[in-house]
Amino acid sequence: MTLHRRRNARDVKIATPTPPRGAWSAHPAGNSALASSRGTALVGTSLLVLGVALAAANLRPAVTSLASVLEQVRGSVGASHAWASALTALPALCFGAAGVLAPRLNRRFGLARAVGWALALLTAGLGLRVLDGAPAVLGGTLLACAGIALGNVLLPVVIKQSFPHRLGVVTGIYMGALAGGGALGAAVTPSLADATGSWRFALGVWALLGVAAVLLWSVGARHTEVVADQPPQPRRSLLGNRLAWTVTVFFGLQALVAYVIMGWLPEVLIDAGVDRTTAGLYLAICTLFGVPTGLLFPPLAVRMRSQSLLIAVLTLIGGLGIVGLLVAPSAAPLAWTVLAGFGMGVFPLVITVIALRTDDPADTASLSAMAQSLGYLIAACGPFLFGLLRGLTGGWTTSLVLVLLVTALQAIVGYAAGRPRTV
């Protein structure tokens, strides 16, 4: 009887495809808490769609633009590799805290103001980090990443509540703007730095995009009484559940590899002989893989009884890119970048796995909260250790070997997480 009931629950979930990267289910715990915290939604107008798109376009350039000129910034402010490592670890640390802070902001201010404050915080951070030396860069990046982290959680809630009948279309717009903004930050910033001779100008100009988002959001976001108040669903603790820990570690390992790539790939390529502008373009190409993988893999995964093989294959493809960067970085840097970007397609799969490894929405929320909060703490160690080892050894070999070992472990843990069972 229990087995029959679990199969039925699983069938229901598989019948509804999991949204791709950046969609409503990308943070089930945060979304559940946010959706039940107020009785208002935003009016789903075309202007709000533009506001969501422009806001999403701001959620990646703060990270990818800095990565593309990181060594210039570090040298200019006289900072160490340890400082640069801490800088690249900030996004993951902030993302781990967002699930706790975002519901409180929504309860206090409502969605319109909460998103507006997140965008304002992001814009202020982008402006602050180019004003002075190393402390300003670090502090400004922290503020910007805090705004990004809140936006990551809040914007999918806006999409779900305000566009329930156009969820796929608006989610696609959101994902495209998210990936496009990240790619633009990586591709354009080195050229701006070269053309102006100033990394401060090249980074600071992205604050203008933030200002535009704040202004458009303030005009387009209006509340309406359409969502009834609902008490949040009770959630059980999964800290003693072995499968929950497997999914959590899987989430943390894939995020660790992803943030190492986003934070350090340009510097690895530059040391291999690639010019800075081209290295930024390669990071942009890597970032753009989030669109096709997010659209393709989740619908495929939910139709499979086990996701283990798909997870392992994608992880190993990404591992081939790391091997290339380790063994012959100058031989085919574009090929290594493409392979690494393809391997980052594991992210939408881990989000799908969180839904498939649970039997009801309350467990999904609990598993998501555990996997993302603890997983991002694991992920934050990656960029920090990667840069720290570079500073200690004077080369990238040890750092890349570490990432390769993590990738191998990710394949093993991911294979286990993809097996058809529930918490």
Short mmCIF file of C-alpha atoms in Angstrom, two decimals:
data_model
loop_
_atom_site.label_atom_id
_atom_site.label_comp_id
_atom_site.label_asym_id
_atom_site.label_seq_id
_atom_site.Cartn_x
_atom_site.Cartn_y
_atom_site.Cartn_z
CA MET A 1 0.00 0.00 0.00
CA THR A 2 2.82 2.41 0.88
CA LEU A 3 4.65 1.63 -2.34
CA HIS A 4 1.48 2.15 -4.36
CA ARG A 5 0.85 5.50 -2.68
CA ARG A 6 4.42 6.67 -3.34
CA ARG A 7 4.13 5.70 -7.00
CA ASN A 8 0.94 7.69 -7.37
CA ALA A 9 2.51 10.73 -5.80
CA ARG A 10 5.51 10.43 -8.10
CA ASP A 11 3.26 10.06 -11.15
CA VAL A 12 1.50 13.28 -10.27
CA LYS A 13 4.79 15.15 -10.09
CA ILE A 14 6.08 13.71 -13.34
CA ALA A 15 2.89 14.68 -15.13
CA THR A 16 3.72 18.33 -14.45
CA PRO A 17 7.12 19.23 -15.91
CA THR A 18 9.44 21.02 -13.55
CA PRO A 19 10.15 24.59 -14.70
CA PRO A 20 13.67 25.16 -15.96
CA ARG A 21 16.48 27.18 -14.46
CA GLY A 22 15.25 30.38 -12.87
CA ALA A 23 11.61 29.30 -12.87
CA TRP A 24 9.17 29.24 -9.96
CA SER A 25 10.40 25.95 -8.53
CA ALA A 26 14.03 27.08 -8.47
CA HIS A 27 13.65 27.91 -4.80
CA PRO A 28 10.62 26.01 -3.52
CA ALA A 29 11.24 26.77 0.10
CA GLY A 30 11.57 30.46 -0.37
CA ASN A 31 8.70 30.57 -2.84
CA SER A 32 6.34 28.74 -0.49
CA ALA A 33 7.08 31.08 2.35
CA LEU A 34 6.86 34.15 0.17
CA ALA A 35 3.65 33.22 -1.57
CA SER A 36 1.82 32.69 1.70
CA SER A 37 3.12 35.74 3.50
CA ARG A 38 0.90 38.45 2.01
CA GLY A 39 -2.54 38.71 0.45
CA THR A 40 -1.42 40.78 -2.52
CA ALA A 41 0.15 40.09 -5.90
CA LEU A 42 1.41 42.46 -8.56
CA VAL A 43 -0.73 43.40 -11.56
CA GLY A 44 0.50 41.29 -14.49
CA THR A 45 0.90 43.97 -17.13
CA SER A 46 3.26 44.15 -20.11
CA LEU A 47 5.17 46.84 -18.22
CA LEU A 48 5.70 44.42 -15.34
CA VAL A 49 7.08 41.86 -17.81
CA LEU A 50 9.61 44.46 -18.94
CA GLY A 51 10.38 45.22 -15.31
CA VAL A 52 11.00 41.53 -14.56
CA ALA A 53 13.23 41.19 -17.64
CA LEU A 54 15.33 44.26 -16.83
CA ALA A 55 15.61 43.25 -13.19
CA ALA A 56 16.73 39.74 -14.24
CA ALA A 57 19.31 41.24 -16.59
CA ASN A 58 20.93 42.82 -13.51
CA LEU A 59 21.32 39.57 -11.55
CA ARG A 60 24.52 38.29 -13.20
CA PRO A 61 26.71 41.15 -14.54
CA ALA A 62 27.94 42.04 -11.03
CA VAL A 63 29.56 38.58 -10.88
CA THR A 64 30.62 37.98 -14.49
CA SER A 65 31.90 41.52 -15.13
CA LEU A 66 34.19 41.35 -12.09
CA ALA A 67 35.48 37.90 -13.06
CA SER A 68 36.53 39.19 -16.49
CA VAL A 69 38.83 41.89 -15.00
CA LEU A 70 39.59 40.31 -11.62
CA GLU A 71 43.38 40.33 -11.92
CA GLN A 72 43.37 44.00 -13.00
CA VAL A 73 41.26 44.90 -9.99
CA ARG A 74 43.42 42.89 -7.60
CA GLY A 75 46.64 44.42 -8.91
CA SER A 76 45.26 47.95 -8.90
CA VAL A 77 44.14 47.89 -5.26
CA GLY A 78 47.21 45.96 -4.09
CA ALA A 79 45.22 43.03 -2.74
CA SER A 80 46.29 39.41 -2.26
CA HIS A 81 45.02 36.26 -3.92
CA ALA A 82 43.29 35.44 -0.62
CA TRP A 83 41.35 38.70 -0.95
CA ALA A 84 40.37 37.83 -4.52
CA SER A 85 39.33 34.38 -3.33
CA ALA A 86 37.07 35.87 -0.67
CA LEU A 87 35.60 38.17 -3.31
CA THR A 88 34.63 35.28 -5.57
CA ALA A 89 33.08 33.38 -2.65
CA LEU A 90 30.62 36.18 -1.77
CA PRO A 91 27.84 35.26 -4.24
CA ALA A 92 27.40 31.74 -2.88
CA LEU A 93 27.44 32.97 0.72
CA CYS A 94 24.78 35.56 -0.03
CA PHE A 95 22.62 33.09 -1.95
CA GLY A 96 22.59 30.78 1.06
CA ALA A 97 21.18 33.55 3.26
CA ALA A 98 18.59 34.79 0.76
CA GLY A 99 16.02 32.11 1.57
CA VAL A 100 15.90 33.36 5.16
CA LEU A 101 15.85 37.11 4.48
CA ALA A 102 13.59 37.30 1.42
CA PRO A 103 10.36 36.14 3.16
CA ARG A 104 10.92 38.70 5.92
CA LEU A 105 11.37 41.51 3.40
CA ASN A 106 8.20 40.45 1.62
CA ARG A 107 6.19 40.36 4.86
CA ARG A 108 7.43 43.79 5.84
CA PHE A 109 7.33 45.65 2.52
CA GLY A 110 5.36 43.54 0.04
CA LEU A 111 6.73 42.17 -3.24
CA ALA A 112 6.90 45.47 -5.11
CA ARG A 113 8.97 47.23 -2.47
CA ALA A 114 11.01 44.14 -1.61
CA VAL A 115 12.17 43.73 -5.20
CA GLY A 116 12.72 47.48 -5.44
CA TRP A 117 14.93 47.43 -2.34
CA ALA A 118 16.85 44.45 -3.71
CA LEU A 119 17.53 46.31 -6.97
CA ALA A 120 18.50 49.46 -5.08
CA LEU A 121 20.90 47.47 -2.90
CA LEU A 122 22.42 45.87 -5.99
CA THR A 123 22.84 49.25 -7.71
CA ALA A 124 24.38 50.87 -4.63
CA GLY A 125 26.87 48.02 -4.33
CA LEU A 126 27.89 48.34 -7.98
CA GLY A 127 28.56 52.03 -7.47
CA LEU A 128 30.35 51.65 -4.15
CA ARG A 129 32.85 49.04 -5.28
CA VAL A 130 34.56 51.34 -7.80
CA LEU A 131 35.00 54.36 -5.50
CA ASP A 132 38.12 53.43 -3.52
CA GLY A 133 40.48 50.60 -2.63
CA ALA A 134 40.19 46.96 -1.63
CA PRO A 135 37.69 47.44 1.24
CA ALA A 136 35.30 49.33 -1.05
CA VAL A 137 35.51 46.63 -3.72
CA LEU A 138 34.82 43.93 -1.16
CA GLY A 139 32.03 45.84 0.61
CA GLY A 140 30.39 46.96 -2.61
CA THR A 141 30.46 43.45 -4.03
CA LEU A 142 28.89 42.15 -0.81
CA LEU A 143 26.03 44.64 -1.11
CA ALA A 144 25.56 43.86 -4.80
CA CYS A 145 25.51 40.11 -4.19
CA ALA A 146 23.02 40.56 -1.35
CA GLY A 147 20.70 42.37 -3.77
CA ILE A 148 21.21 39.66 -6.38
CA ALA A 149 20.47 36.91 -3.88
CA LEU A 150 17.19 38.54 -2.86
CA GLY A 151 16.22 39.09 -6.49
CA ASN A 152 16.92 35.43 -7.26
CA VAL A 153 14.22 34.43 -4.77
CA LEU A 154 11.73 37.28 -5.17
CA LEU A 155 11.42 37.58 -8.96
CA PRO A 156 10.23 33.99 -9.56
CA VAL A 157 7.51 34.67 -6.98
CA VAL A 158 6.37 37.69 -8.99
CA ILE A 159 6.22 35.54 -12.13
CA LYS A 160 4.22 32.79 -10.42
CA GLN A 161 1.70 35.09 -8.77
CA SER A 162 1.24 37.70 -11.51
CA PHE A 163 1.40 35.55 -14.65
CA PRO A 164 -0.19 32.18 -13.74
CA HIS A 165 -1.57 31.73 -17.27
CA ARG A 166 1.61 32.85 -19.04
CA LEU A 167 4.04 31.14 -16.72
CA GLY A 168 6.07 29.43 -19.45
CA VAL A 169 6.42 32.54 -21.60
CA VAL A 170 7.38 34.91 -18.79
CA THR A 171 9.71 32.33 -17.26
CA GLY A 172 11.43 32.02 -20.64
CA ILE A 173 11.83 35.80 -20.79
CA TYR A 174 13.22 35.78 -17.25
CA MET A 175 15.73 33.02 -18.03
CA GLY A 176 16.83 34.63 -21.27
CA ALA A 177 17.40 37.99 -19.57
CA LEU A 178 19.25 36.27 -16.72
CA ALA A 179 21.66 34.44 -19.01
CA GLY A 180 21.93 37.36 -21.42
CA GLY A 181 22.84 39.80 -18.66
CA GLY A 182 25.55 37.47 -17.38
CA ALA A 183 26.97 36.95 -20.84
CA LEU A 184 26.91 40.68 -21.57
CA GLY A 185 28.79 41.45 -18.36
CA ALA A 186 31.53 38.97 -19.21
CA ALA A 187 31.83 39.93 -22.87
CA VAL A 188 31.65 43.73 -22.70
CA THR A 189 33.57 44.61 -19.53
CA PRO A 190 37.11 43.75 -20.77
CA SER A 191 36.56 45.80 -23.93
CA LEU A 192 35.34 48.75 -21.88
CA ALA A 193 38.38 48.46 -19.60
CA ASP A 194 40.74 48.39 -22.58
CA ALA A 195 38.99 51.25 -24.38
CA THR A 196 38.90 53.57 -21.36
CA GLY A 197 42.00 52.35 -19.55
CA SER A 198 39.95 52.07 -16.37
CA TRP A 199 38.51 48.96 -14.76
CA ARG A 200 36.55 51.26 -12.45
CA PHE A 201 34.61 52.71 -15.38
CA ALA A 202 34.14 49.27 -16.92
CA LEU A 203 32.61 47.91 -13.69
CA GLY A 204 30.83 51.08 -12.61
CA VAL A 205 28.88 51.42 -15.83
CA TRP A 206 26.77 48.40 -14.82
CA ALA A 207 25.25 50.51 -12.06
CA LEU A 208 23.44 52.42 -14.83
CA LEU A 209 21.63 49.22 -15.77
CA GLY A 210 20.62 48.92 -12.13
CA VAL A 211 19.30 52.48 -12.06
CA ALA A 212 17.22 51.77 -15.16
CA ALA A 213 15.79 48.65 -13.51
CA VAL A 214 14.89 50.54 -10.33
CA LEU A 215 13.11 53.26 -12.31
CA LEU A 216 11.19 50.85 -14.53
CA TRP A 217 10.27 48.66 -11.56
CA SER A 218 8.96 51.64 -9.59
CA VAL A 219 6.59 52.43 -12.47
CA GLY A 220 5.55 48.92 -13.47
CA ALA A 221 5.09 47.15 -10.13
CA ARG A 222 1.65 47.75 -8.61
CA HIS A 223 -0.13 45.59 -6.02
CA THR A 224 -3.65 44.27 -6.31
CA GLU A 225 -5.71 42.21 -3.86
CA VAL A 226 -5.91 38.92 -5.73
CA VAL A 227 -4.12 36.34 -3.61
CA ALA A 228 -5.84 35.00 -0.51
CA ASP A 229 -3.83 34.70 2.69
CA GLN A 230 -2.83 31.13 3.37
CA PRO A 231 -0.94 29.75 6.34
CA PRO A 232 2.48 28.30 5.45
CA GLN A 233 2.59 24.53 5.15
CA PRO A 234 4.27 22.74 8.06
CA ARG A 235 7.66 21.30 7.20
CA ARG A 236 9.47 18.43 8.86
CA SER A 237 13.18 18.40 9.51
CA LEU A 238 15.19 16.25 7.13
CA LEU A 239 18.53 16.63 8.90
CA GLY A 240 18.46 12.96 9.90
CA ASN A 241 17.50 11.70 6.44
CA ARG A 242 20.30 10.10 4.40
CA LEU A 243 18.74 10.86 1.01
CA ALA A 244 18.22 14.50 1.97
CA TRP A 245 21.92 14.78 2.80
CA THR A 246 22.79 13.12 -0.52
CA VAL A 247 20.76 15.70 -2.44
CA THR A 248 22.21 18.53 -0.32
CA VAL A 249 25.80 17.47 -0.95
CA PHE A 250 25.02 17.05 -4.66
CA PHE A 251 23.61 20.57 -4.78
CA GLY A 252 26.62 21.99 -2.96
CA LEU A 253 29.20 20.24 -5.15
CA GLN A 254 27.63 21.31 -8.45
CA ALA A 255 27.28 24.89 -7.19
CA LEU A 256 30.93 24.83 -6.05
CA VAL A 257 32.13 23.90 -9.53
CA ALA A 258 29.82 26.43 -11.19
CA TYR A 259 31.00 29.35 -9.05
CA VAL A 260 34.65 28.42 -9.53
CA ILE A 261 34.07 28.58 -13.30
CA MET A 262 32.14 31.86 -13.16
CA GLY A 263 34.64 33.45 -10.77
CA TRP A 264 37.98 32.24 -12.12
CA LEU A 265 37.68 30.95 -15.72
CA PRO A 266 38.89 34.20 -17.37
CA GLU A 267 42.03 34.30 -15.23
CA VAL A 268 42.84 30.66 -16.02
CA LEU A 269 42.42 31.35 -19.74
CA ILE A 270 44.48 34.56 -19.60
CA ASP A 271 47.38 32.72 -18.00
CA ALA A 272 47.07 30.17 -20.82
CA GLY A 273 47.67 32.90 -23.40
CA VAL A 274 44.13 34.04 -24.20
CA ASP A 275 43.72 37.81 -24.33
CA ARG A 276 41.46 39.38 -21.72
CA THR A 277 38.68 40.37 -24.12
CA THR A 278 38.48 36.87 -25.62
CA ALA A 279 38.57 35.30 -22.15
CA GLY A 280 35.59 37.41 -21.17
CA LEU A 281 33.80 36.34 -24.33
CA TYR A 282 34.46 32.68 -23.50
CA LEU A 283 32.93 33.17 -20.06
CA ALA A 284 29.93 34.74 -21.77
CA ILE A 285 29.56 31.65 -23.97
CA CYS A 286 29.80 29.44 -20.89
CA THR A 287 27.11 31.46 -19.12
CA LEU A 288 24.74 31.32 -22.09
CA PHE A 289 24.56 27.54 -21.78
CA GLY A 290 22.08 28.16 -18.95
CA VAL A 291 19.32 28.84 -21.50
CA PRO A 292 19.29 25.63 -23.60
CA THR A 293 20.16 23.34 -20.69
CA GLY A 294 17.43 24.88 -18.55
CA LEU A 295 14.86 24.39 -21.31
CA LEU A 296 15.93 20.89 -22.37
CA PHE A 297 17.00 18.86 -19.36
CA PRO A 298 14.23 19.31 -16.74
CA PRO A 299 11.40 18.12 -19.06
CA LEU A 300 13.61 15.21 -20.09
CA ALA A 301 14.48 14.33 -16.49
CA VAL A 302 10.90 14.17 -15.25
CA ARG A 303 10.08 11.59 -17.91
CA MET A 304 12.89 9.31 -16.76
CA ARG A 305 12.43 6.82 -13.94
CA SER A 306 16.01 7.49 -12.80
CA GLN A 307 18.03 10.62 -13.47
CA SER A 308 21.31 9.03 -12.39
CA LEU A 309 22.77 8.36 -15.83
CA LEU A 310 21.88 11.81 -17.18
CA ILE A 311 23.46 13.48 -14.15
CA ALA A 312 26.62 11.38 -14.41
CA VAL A 313 27.04 11.98 -18.15
CA LEU A 314 26.62 15.76 -17.87
CA THR A 315 28.99 15.89 -14.91
CA LEU A 316 31.64 13.90 -16.76
CA ILE A 317 31.30 16.14 -19.84
CA GLY A 318 32.00 19.13 -17.61
CA GLY A 319 34.90 17.21 -16.10
CA LEU A 320 36.44 16.84 -19.58
CA GLY A 321 36.53 20.62 -19.80
CA ILE A 322 38.39 20.79 -16.48
CA VAL A 323 40.83 18.13 -17.68
CA GLY A 324 41.49 20.18 -20.81
CA LEU A 325 42.20 23.31 -18.77
CA LEU A 326 44.54 21.28 -16.58
CA VAL A 327 46.46 19.34 -19.23
CA ALA A 328 46.50 21.60 -22.32
CA PRO A 329 44.79 24.92 -21.55
CA SER A 330 46.18 26.72 -24.59
CA ALA A 331 45.42 23.92 -27.10
CA ALA A 332 41.65 24.45 -27.39
CA PRO A 333 40.42 26.96 -24.78
CA LEU A 334 37.06 27.44 -26.52
CA ALA A 335 36.42 23.69 -26.52
CA TRP A 336 37.27 23.42 -22.80
CA THR A 337 34.94 26.35 -22.10
CA VAL A 338 32.07 24.77 -24.03
CA LEU A 339 32.52 21.45 -22.24
CA ALA A 340 32.61 23.17 -18.84
CA GLY A 341 29.51 25.19 -19.71
CA PHE A 342 27.68 22.06 -20.83
CA GLY A 343 28.55 20.42 -17.51
CA MET A 344 26.95 23.34 -15.68
CA GLY A 345 23.66 22.07 -17.11
CA VAL A 346 23.55 19.88 -14.01
CA PHE A 347 22.07 22.85 -12.10
CA PRO A 348 18.53 22.58 -13.52
CA LEU A 349 18.75 18.84 -12.97
CA VAL A 350 19.49 19.18 -9.26
CA ILE A 351 16.49 21.49 -8.93
CA THR A 352 14.38 18.85 -10.69
CA VAL A 353 15.76 16.13 -8.42
CA ILE A 354 14.69 18.09 -5.33
CA ALA A 355 11.08 17.86 -6.53
CA LEU A 356 11.30 14.24 -7.65
CA ARG A 357 12.82 12.96 -4.41
CA THR A 358 9.82 14.13 -2.34
CA ASP A 359 6.19 13.01 -2.07
CA ASP A 360 4.43 16.27 -1.21
CA PRO A 361 4.96 20.06 -1.38
CA ALA A 362 5.84 20.33 2.31
CA ASP A 363 8.70 17.84 1.93
CA THR A 364 9.78 19.58 -1.27
CA ALA A 365 10.01 22.85 0.63
CA SER A 366 11.98 21.24 3.45
CA LEU A 367 14.41 19.53 1.11
CA SER A 368 14.89 22.68 -0.95
CA ALA A 369 15.57 24.78 2.13
CA MET A 370 18.11 22.26 3.40
CA ALA A 371 19.80 21.66 0.04
CA GLN A 372 20.15 25.31 -0.94
CA SER A 373 21.00 26.83 2.43
CA LEU A 374 23.63 24.23 3.37
CA GLY A 375 24.62 23.59 -0.24
CA TYR A 376 25.63 27.19 -0.88
CA LEU A 377 27.82 27.10 2.21
CA ILE A 378 29.62 24.16 0.64
CA ALA A 379 29.80 26.02 -2.67
CA ALA A 380 31.34 29.13 -1.11
CA CYS A 381 34.42 27.10 -0.15
CA GLY A 382 35.22 26.39 -3.81
CA PRO A 383 36.06 29.82 -5.24
CA PHE A 384 37.89 30.74 -2.03
CA LEU A 385 40.10 27.63 -2.00
CA PHE A 386 40.63 27.80 -5.77
CA GLY A 387 42.12 31.29 -5.59
CA LEU A 388 43.94 30.66 -2.34
CA LEU A 389 45.74 27.64 -3.79
CA ARG A 390 46.66 29.73 -6.84
CA GLY A 391 48.28 32.28 -4.57
CA LEU A 392 50.13 29.66 -2.53
CA THR A 393 51.41 27.58 -5.46
CA GLY A 394 51.87 30.25 -8.13
CA GLY A 395 49.92 28.23 -10.70
CA TRP A 396 46.54 26.71 -11.47
CA THR A 397 47.46 23.01 -11.41
CA THR A 398 46.60 22.31 -7.78
CA SER A 399 43.44 24.38 -7.99
CA LEU A 400 42.23 22.56 -11.10
CA VAL A 401 43.07 19.16 -9.62
CA LEU A 402 40.89 20.10 -6.64
CA VAL A 403 37.98 21.00 -8.94
CA LEU A 404 38.48 17.78 -10.90
CA LEU A 405 38.28 15.75 -7.68
CA VAL A 406 35.12 17.63 -6.68
CA THR A 407 33.65 16.91 -10.13
CA ALA A 408 34.36 13.19 -9.72
CA LEU A 409 32.70 13.24 -6.31
CA GLN A 410 29.77 15.17 -7.79
CA ALA A 411 29.26 12.41 -10.38
CA ILE A 412 29.15 9.76 -7.65
CA VAL A 413 26.86 11.68 -5.29
CA GLY A 414 24.69 12.90 -8.18
CA TYR A 415 24.26 9.34 -9.42
CA ALA A 416 23.02 8.35 -5.97
CA ALA A 417 20.72 11.40 -5.75
CA GLY A 418 19.17 10.52 -9.12
CA ARG A 419 17.95 7.08 -8.08
CA PRO A 420 14.12 6.75 -7.91
CA ARG A 421 13.18 7.00 -4.23
CA THR A 422 11.86 9.66 -1.89
CA VAL A 423 12.80 11.12 1.49
#
